[in-house]
Amino acid sequence: MHENLNKAMVTNRTFTMLKPDSVEKGNIGAILEKITASGFRIVALKLTQMTTADAQAFYEVHSERPFYGELVEYMTRGPIVSAILEKDNAVEDFRTLIGATNPAEAAEGTIRKLYAASIGENAVHGSDSDENAAIESAFHFSGREQF
Ligand code: UDP
Ligand code: MG
């Protein structure tokens, strides 16, 4: 029974960051409004600035990609809003809400279509699996910061 409860919690949650460009442009309120209006409950939320070591670790999976250096520069240049979101089917539904990595390919009405400038500066992060949602949430939030 406890295992089922834990599993249900994990699979109903995802992790997001409003990236530095979203904070710089004053889009925090608009993006959070769109997220909550789309049925996600905010269960953790804060404004922080990642160090170079933080960003390198968070994006370790991309360390061999040509854009890794620029990505780390971008993600550390100013504060981000990090959040944990809860909804049925959270990971998949949030990826649908944010749209394609490249805003030029993102569907109408998606957060990246509305607020992202380019494939590099694309406004928001969304976890790509339940496993990564849990890892990324634990990277940014202590247990006392999750509700
Ligand atoms: N990125 C980039 N150039 C690319 C692909 C990705 O600068 O060609 C950046 C972009 O900020 C993206 C992040 O690296 O959000 C992580 O890439 P991923 O493929 O995981 O895209 P996402 O899951 O964010 O859609
Ligand atoms: Mg990704």
mmCIF file of C-alpha atoms and ligand atoms in Angstrom:
data_model
loop_
_atom_site.group_PDB
_atom_site.id
_atom_site.type_symbol
_atom_site.label_atom_id
_atom_site.label_comp_id
_atom_site.label_asym_id
_atom_site.label_seq_id
_atom_site.Cartn_x
_atom_site.Cartn_y
_atom_site.Cartn_z
ATOM 1 C CA MET A 1 0.000 0.000 0.000
ATOM 2 C CA HIS A 2 2.734 2.479 0.900
ATOM 3 C CA GLU A 3 4.618 1.621 -2.281
ATOM 4 C CA ASN A 4 1.549 2.352 -4.360
ATOM 5 C CA LEU A 5 1.029 5.684 -2.637
ATOM 6 C CA ASN A 6 4.642 6.679 -3.249
ATOM 7 C CA LYS A 7 4.517 5.642 -6.869
ATOM 8 C CA ALA A 8 1.302 7.595 -7.438
ATOM 9 C CA MET A 9 2.914 10.719 -6.002
ATOM 10 C CA VAL A 10 6.028 10.469 -8.157
ATOM 11 C CA THR A 11 4.215 9.824 -11.417
ATOM 12 C CA ASN A 12 1.927 12.814 -10.842
ATOM 13 C CA ARG A 13 4.777 15.303 -10.534
ATOM 14 C CA THR A 14 7.177 17.097 -12.823
ATOM 15 C CA PHE A 15 9.949 19.658 -12.401
ATOM 16 C CA THR A 16 10.256 22.974 -14.234
ATOM 17 C CA MET A 17 12.508 26.017 -14.397
ATOM 18 C CA LEU A 18 11.534 29.415 -15.771
ATOM 19 C CA LYS A 19 14.915 30.112 -17.324
ATOM 20 C CA PRO A 20 16.878 33.398 -16.988
ATOM 21 C CA ASP A 21 15.344 34.918 -20.155
ATOM 22 C CA SER A 22 11.837 34.486 -18.688
ATOM 23 C CA VAL A 23 12.874 36.261 -15.480
ATOM 24 C CA GLU A 24 14.709 39.030 -17.398
ATOM 25 C CA LYS A 25 11.678 39.728 -19.613
ATOM 26 C CA GLY A 26 9.269 39.940 -16.666
ATOM 27 C CA ASN A 27 7.392 36.797 -17.711
ATOM 28 C CA ILE A 28 7.305 34.979 -14.355
ATOM 29 C CA GLY A 29 3.696 35.907 -13.581
ATOM 30 C CA ALA A 30 2.342 35.205 -17.064
ATOM 31 C CA ILE A 31 4.028 31.797 -17.296
ATOM 32 C CA LEU A 32 2.992 30.690 -13.800
ATOM 33 C CA GLU A 33 -0.577 31.800 -14.596
ATOM 34 C CA LYS A 34 -0.576 29.677 -17.746
ATOM 35 C CA ILE A 35 0.786 26.694 -15.816
ATOM 36 C CA THR A 36 -1.830 26.882 -13.053
ATOM 37 C CA ALA A 37 -4.641 27.653 -15.528
ATOM 38 C CA SER A 38 -3.642 24.418 -17.313
ATOM 39 C CA GLY A 39 -4.399 22.381 -14.197
ATOM 40 C CA PHE A 40 -1.005 22.069 -12.537
ATOM 41 C CA ARG A 41 -0.752 22.592 -8.780
ATOM 42 C CA ILE A 42 2.469 24.247 -7.562
ATOM 43 C CA VAL A 43 3.909 22.077 -4.782
ATOM 44 C CA ALA A 44 7.344 23.799 -4.574
ATOM 45 C CA LEU A 45 8.507 27.209 -5.842
ATOM 46 C CA LYS A 46 11.552 29.487 -5.494
ATOM 47 C CA LEU A 47 13.816 32.069 -7.166
ATOM 48 C CA THR A 48 17.498 31.043 -7.207
ATOM 49 C CA GLN A 49 20.597 31.487 -9.345
ATOM 50 C CA MET A 50 22.497 28.367 -10.375
ATOM 51 C CA THR A 51 26.279 28.300 -10.093
ATOM 52 C CA THR A 52 28.369 27.069 -13.015
ATOM 53 C CA ALA A 53 28.869 23.771 -11.176
ATOM 54 C CA ASP A 54 25.096 23.479 -10.622
ATOM 55 C CA ALA A 55 24.295 24.007 -14.303
ATOM 56 C CA GLN A 56 27.066 21.673 -15.458
ATOM 57 C CA ALA A 57 25.701 18.956 -13.179
ATOM 58 C CA PHE A 58 22.050 19.562 -14.050
ATOM 59 C CA TYR A 59 22.813 19.299 -17.793
ATOM 60 C CA GLU A 60 25.512 16.622 -17.461
ATOM 61 C CA VAL A 61 23.630 14.450 -19.989
ATOM 62 C CA HIS A 62 24.396 17.113 -22.625
ATOM 63 C CA SER A 63 28.089 17.552 -21.729
ATOM 64 C CA GLU A 64 29.333 16.210 -25.085
ATOM 65 C CA ARG A 65 26.936 18.353 -27.136
ATOM 66 C CA PRO A 66 28.286 21.425 -28.980
ATOM 67 C CA PHE A 67 25.843 23.751 -27.197
ATOM 68 C CA TYR A 68 26.806 22.679 -23.651
ATOM 69 C CA GLY A 69 29.068 25.662 -22.905
ATOM 70 C CA GLU A 70 26.513 28.193 -24.128
ATOM 71 C CA LEU A 71 23.757 26.384 -22.252
ATOM 72 C CA VAL A 72 25.687 26.613 -18.964
ATOM 73 C CA GLU A 73 26.450 30.334 -19.588
ATOM 74 C CA TYR A 74 22.781 31.033 -20.297
ATOM 75 C CA MET A 75 21.408 29.099 -17.339
ATOM 76 C CA THR A 76 23.766 30.806 -14.869
ATOM 77 C CA ARG A 77 23.552 34.413 -16.101
ATOM 78 C CA GLY A 78 20.669 35.370 -13.813
ATOM 79 C CA PRO A 79 18.029 33.978 -11.503
ATOM 80 C CA ILE A 80 15.611 31.215 -12.427
ATOM 81 C CA VAL A 81 12.273 30.207 -10.959
ATOM 82 C CA SER A 82 12.268 26.510 -10.139
ATOM 83 C CA ALA A 83 9.082 24.645 -9.327
ATOM 84 C CA ILE A 84 7.601 21.214 -8.783
ATOM 85 C CA LEU A 85 4.191 20.737 -10.380
ATOM 86 C CA GLU A 86 1.486 18.173 -9.697
ATOM 87 C CA LYS A 87 -1.195 16.943 -12.095
ATOM 88 C CA ASP A 88 -2.367 13.619 -13.479
ATOM 89 C CA ASN A 89 0.123 12.603 -16.189
ATOM 90 C CA ALA A 90 2.277 15.596 -15.188
ATOM 91 C CA VAL A 91 5.460 14.883 -17.173
ATOM 92 C CA GLU A 92 3.775 14.277 -20.516
ATOM 93 C CA ASP A 93 1.127 16.992 -20.116
ATOM 94 C CA PHE A 94 3.734 19.579 -19.134
ATOM 95 C CA ARG A 95 5.924 18.724 -22.148
ATOM 96 C CA THR A 96 2.818 19.284 -24.296
ATOM 97 C CA LEU A 97 2.151 22.630 -22.577
ATOM 98 C CA ILE A 98 5.702 23.929 -23.114
ATOM 99 C CA GLY A 99 5.999 22.814 -26.760
ATOM 100 C CA ALA A 100 8.990 21.788 -28.864
ATOM 101 C CA THR A 101 12.555 22.649 -27.793
ATOM 102 C CA ASN A 102 12.815 24.977 -30.803
ATOM 103 C CA PRO A 103 10.089 27.648 -30.485
ATOM 104 C CA ALA A 104 9.947 27.866 -34.292
ATOM 105 C CA GLU A 105 8.582 24.303 -34.189
ATOM 106 C CA ALA A 106 6.419 24.717 -31.078
ATOM 107 C CA ALA A 107 2.636 24.465 -31.403
ATOM 108 C CA GLU A 108 0.443 27.566 -31.169
ATOM 109 C CA GLY A 109 -0.430 28.502 -27.610
ATOM 110 C CA THR A 110 2.476 26.632 -26.030
ATOM 111 C CA ILE A 111 4.720 28.423 -23.528
ATOM 112 C CA ARG A 112 7.739 28.240 -25.815
ATOM 113 C CA LYS A 113 5.729 29.516 -28.800
ATOM 114 C CA LEU A 114 4.532 32.449 -26.694
ATOM 115 C CA TYR A 115 7.659 33.304 -24.709
ATOM 116 C CA ALA A 116 10.815 31.676 -26.141
ATOM 117 C CA ALA A 117 13.259 33.512 -28.407
ATOM 118 C CA SER A 118 15.284 30.631 -29.855
ATOM 119 C CA ILE A 119 16.210 26.960 -29.464
ATOM 120 C CA GLY A 120 18.900 28.003 -26.979
ATOM 121 C CA GLU A 121 16.927 30.620 -25.020
ATOM 122 C CA ASN A 122 13.664 28.759 -24.818
ATOM 123 C CA ALA A 123 11.996 30.149 -21.693
ATOM 124 C CA VAL A 124 11.286 26.980 -19.722
ATOM 125 C CA HIS A 125 12.540 23.535 -18.746
ATOM 126 C CA GLY A 126 10.337 20.478 -18.344
ATOM 127 C CA SER A 127 11.430 17.040 -17.129
ATOM 128 C CA ASP A 128 11.366 14.300 -19.774
ATOM 129 C CA SER A 129 10.503 11.309 -17.526
ATOM 130 C CA ASP A 130 9.148 10.495 -14.067
ATOM 131 C CA GLU A 131 12.614 9.338 -13.055
ATOM 132 C CA ASN A 132 14.251 12.599 -14.142
ATOM 133 C CA ALA A 133 11.450 14.631 -12.561
ATOM 134 C CA ALA A 134 12.308 13.040 -9.205
ATOM 135 C CA ILE A 135 16.074 13.511 -9.689
ATOM 136 C CA GLU A 136 15.707 17.134 -10.809
ATOM 137 C CA SER A 137 13.249 17.967 -8.010
ATOM 138 C CA ALA A 138 15.671 16.597 -5.426
ATOM 139 C CA PHE A 139 18.520 18.570 -7.033
ATOM 140 C CA HIS A 140 16.670 21.879 -6.485
ATOM 141 C CA PHE A 141 14.465 21.316 -3.427
ATOM 142 C CA SER A 142 14.854 19.855 0.035
ATOM 143 C CA GLY A 143 12.041 17.748 1.446
ATOM 144 C CA ARG A 144 10.957 20.721 3.610
ATOM 145 C CA GLU A 145 10.381 22.830 0.495
ATOM 146 C CA GLN A 146 7.891 20.403 -1.119
ATOM 147 C CA PHE A 147 4.194 20.375 -0.205
HETATM 148 N N1 UDP B 1 19.623 23.423 -26.433
HETATM 149 C C1 UDP B 1 20.380 24.238 -27.264
HETATM 150 N N2 UDP B 1 20.597 23.839 -28.558
HETATM 151 C C2 UDP B 1 20.081 22.684 -29.065
HETATM 152 C C3 UDP B 1 19.321 21.857 -28.218
HETATM 153 C C4 UDP B 1 19.117 22.254 -26.909
HETATM 154 O O1 UDP B 1 20.848 25.288 -26.838
HETATM 155 O O2 UDP B 1 20.309 22.383 -30.240
HETATM 156 C C5 UDP B 1 19.384 23.832 -25.036
HETATM 157 C C6 UDP B 1 17.962 24.347 -24.823
HETATM 158 O O3 UDP B 1 18.008 25.376 -23.830
HETATM 159 C C7 UDP B 1 17.278 23.101 -24.296
HETATM 160 C C8 UDP B 1 18.377 22.477 -23.439
HETATM 161 O O4 UDP B 1 19.566 22.709 -24.184
HETATM 162 O O5 UDP B 1 16.098 23.410 -23.573
HETATM 163 C C9 UDP B 1 18.217 21.006 -23.163
HETATM 164 O O6 UDP B 1 18.061 20.321 -24.396
HETATM 165 P P1 UDP B 1 16.980 19.176 -24.577
HETATM 166 O O7 UDP B 1 17.270 18.494 -25.856
HETATM 167 O O8 UDP B 1 16.931 18.355 -23.334
HETATM 168 O O9 UDP B 1 15.619 20.007 -24.780
HETATM 169 P P2 UDP B 1 14.343 20.147 -23.826
HETATM 170 O O10 UDP B 1 14.177 18.869 -23.076
HETATM 171 O O11 UDP B 1 14.630 21.328 -22.910
HETATM 172 O O12 UDP B 1 13.206 20.436 -24.757
HETATM 173 MG MG MG B 2 15.487 17.791 -21.954
#
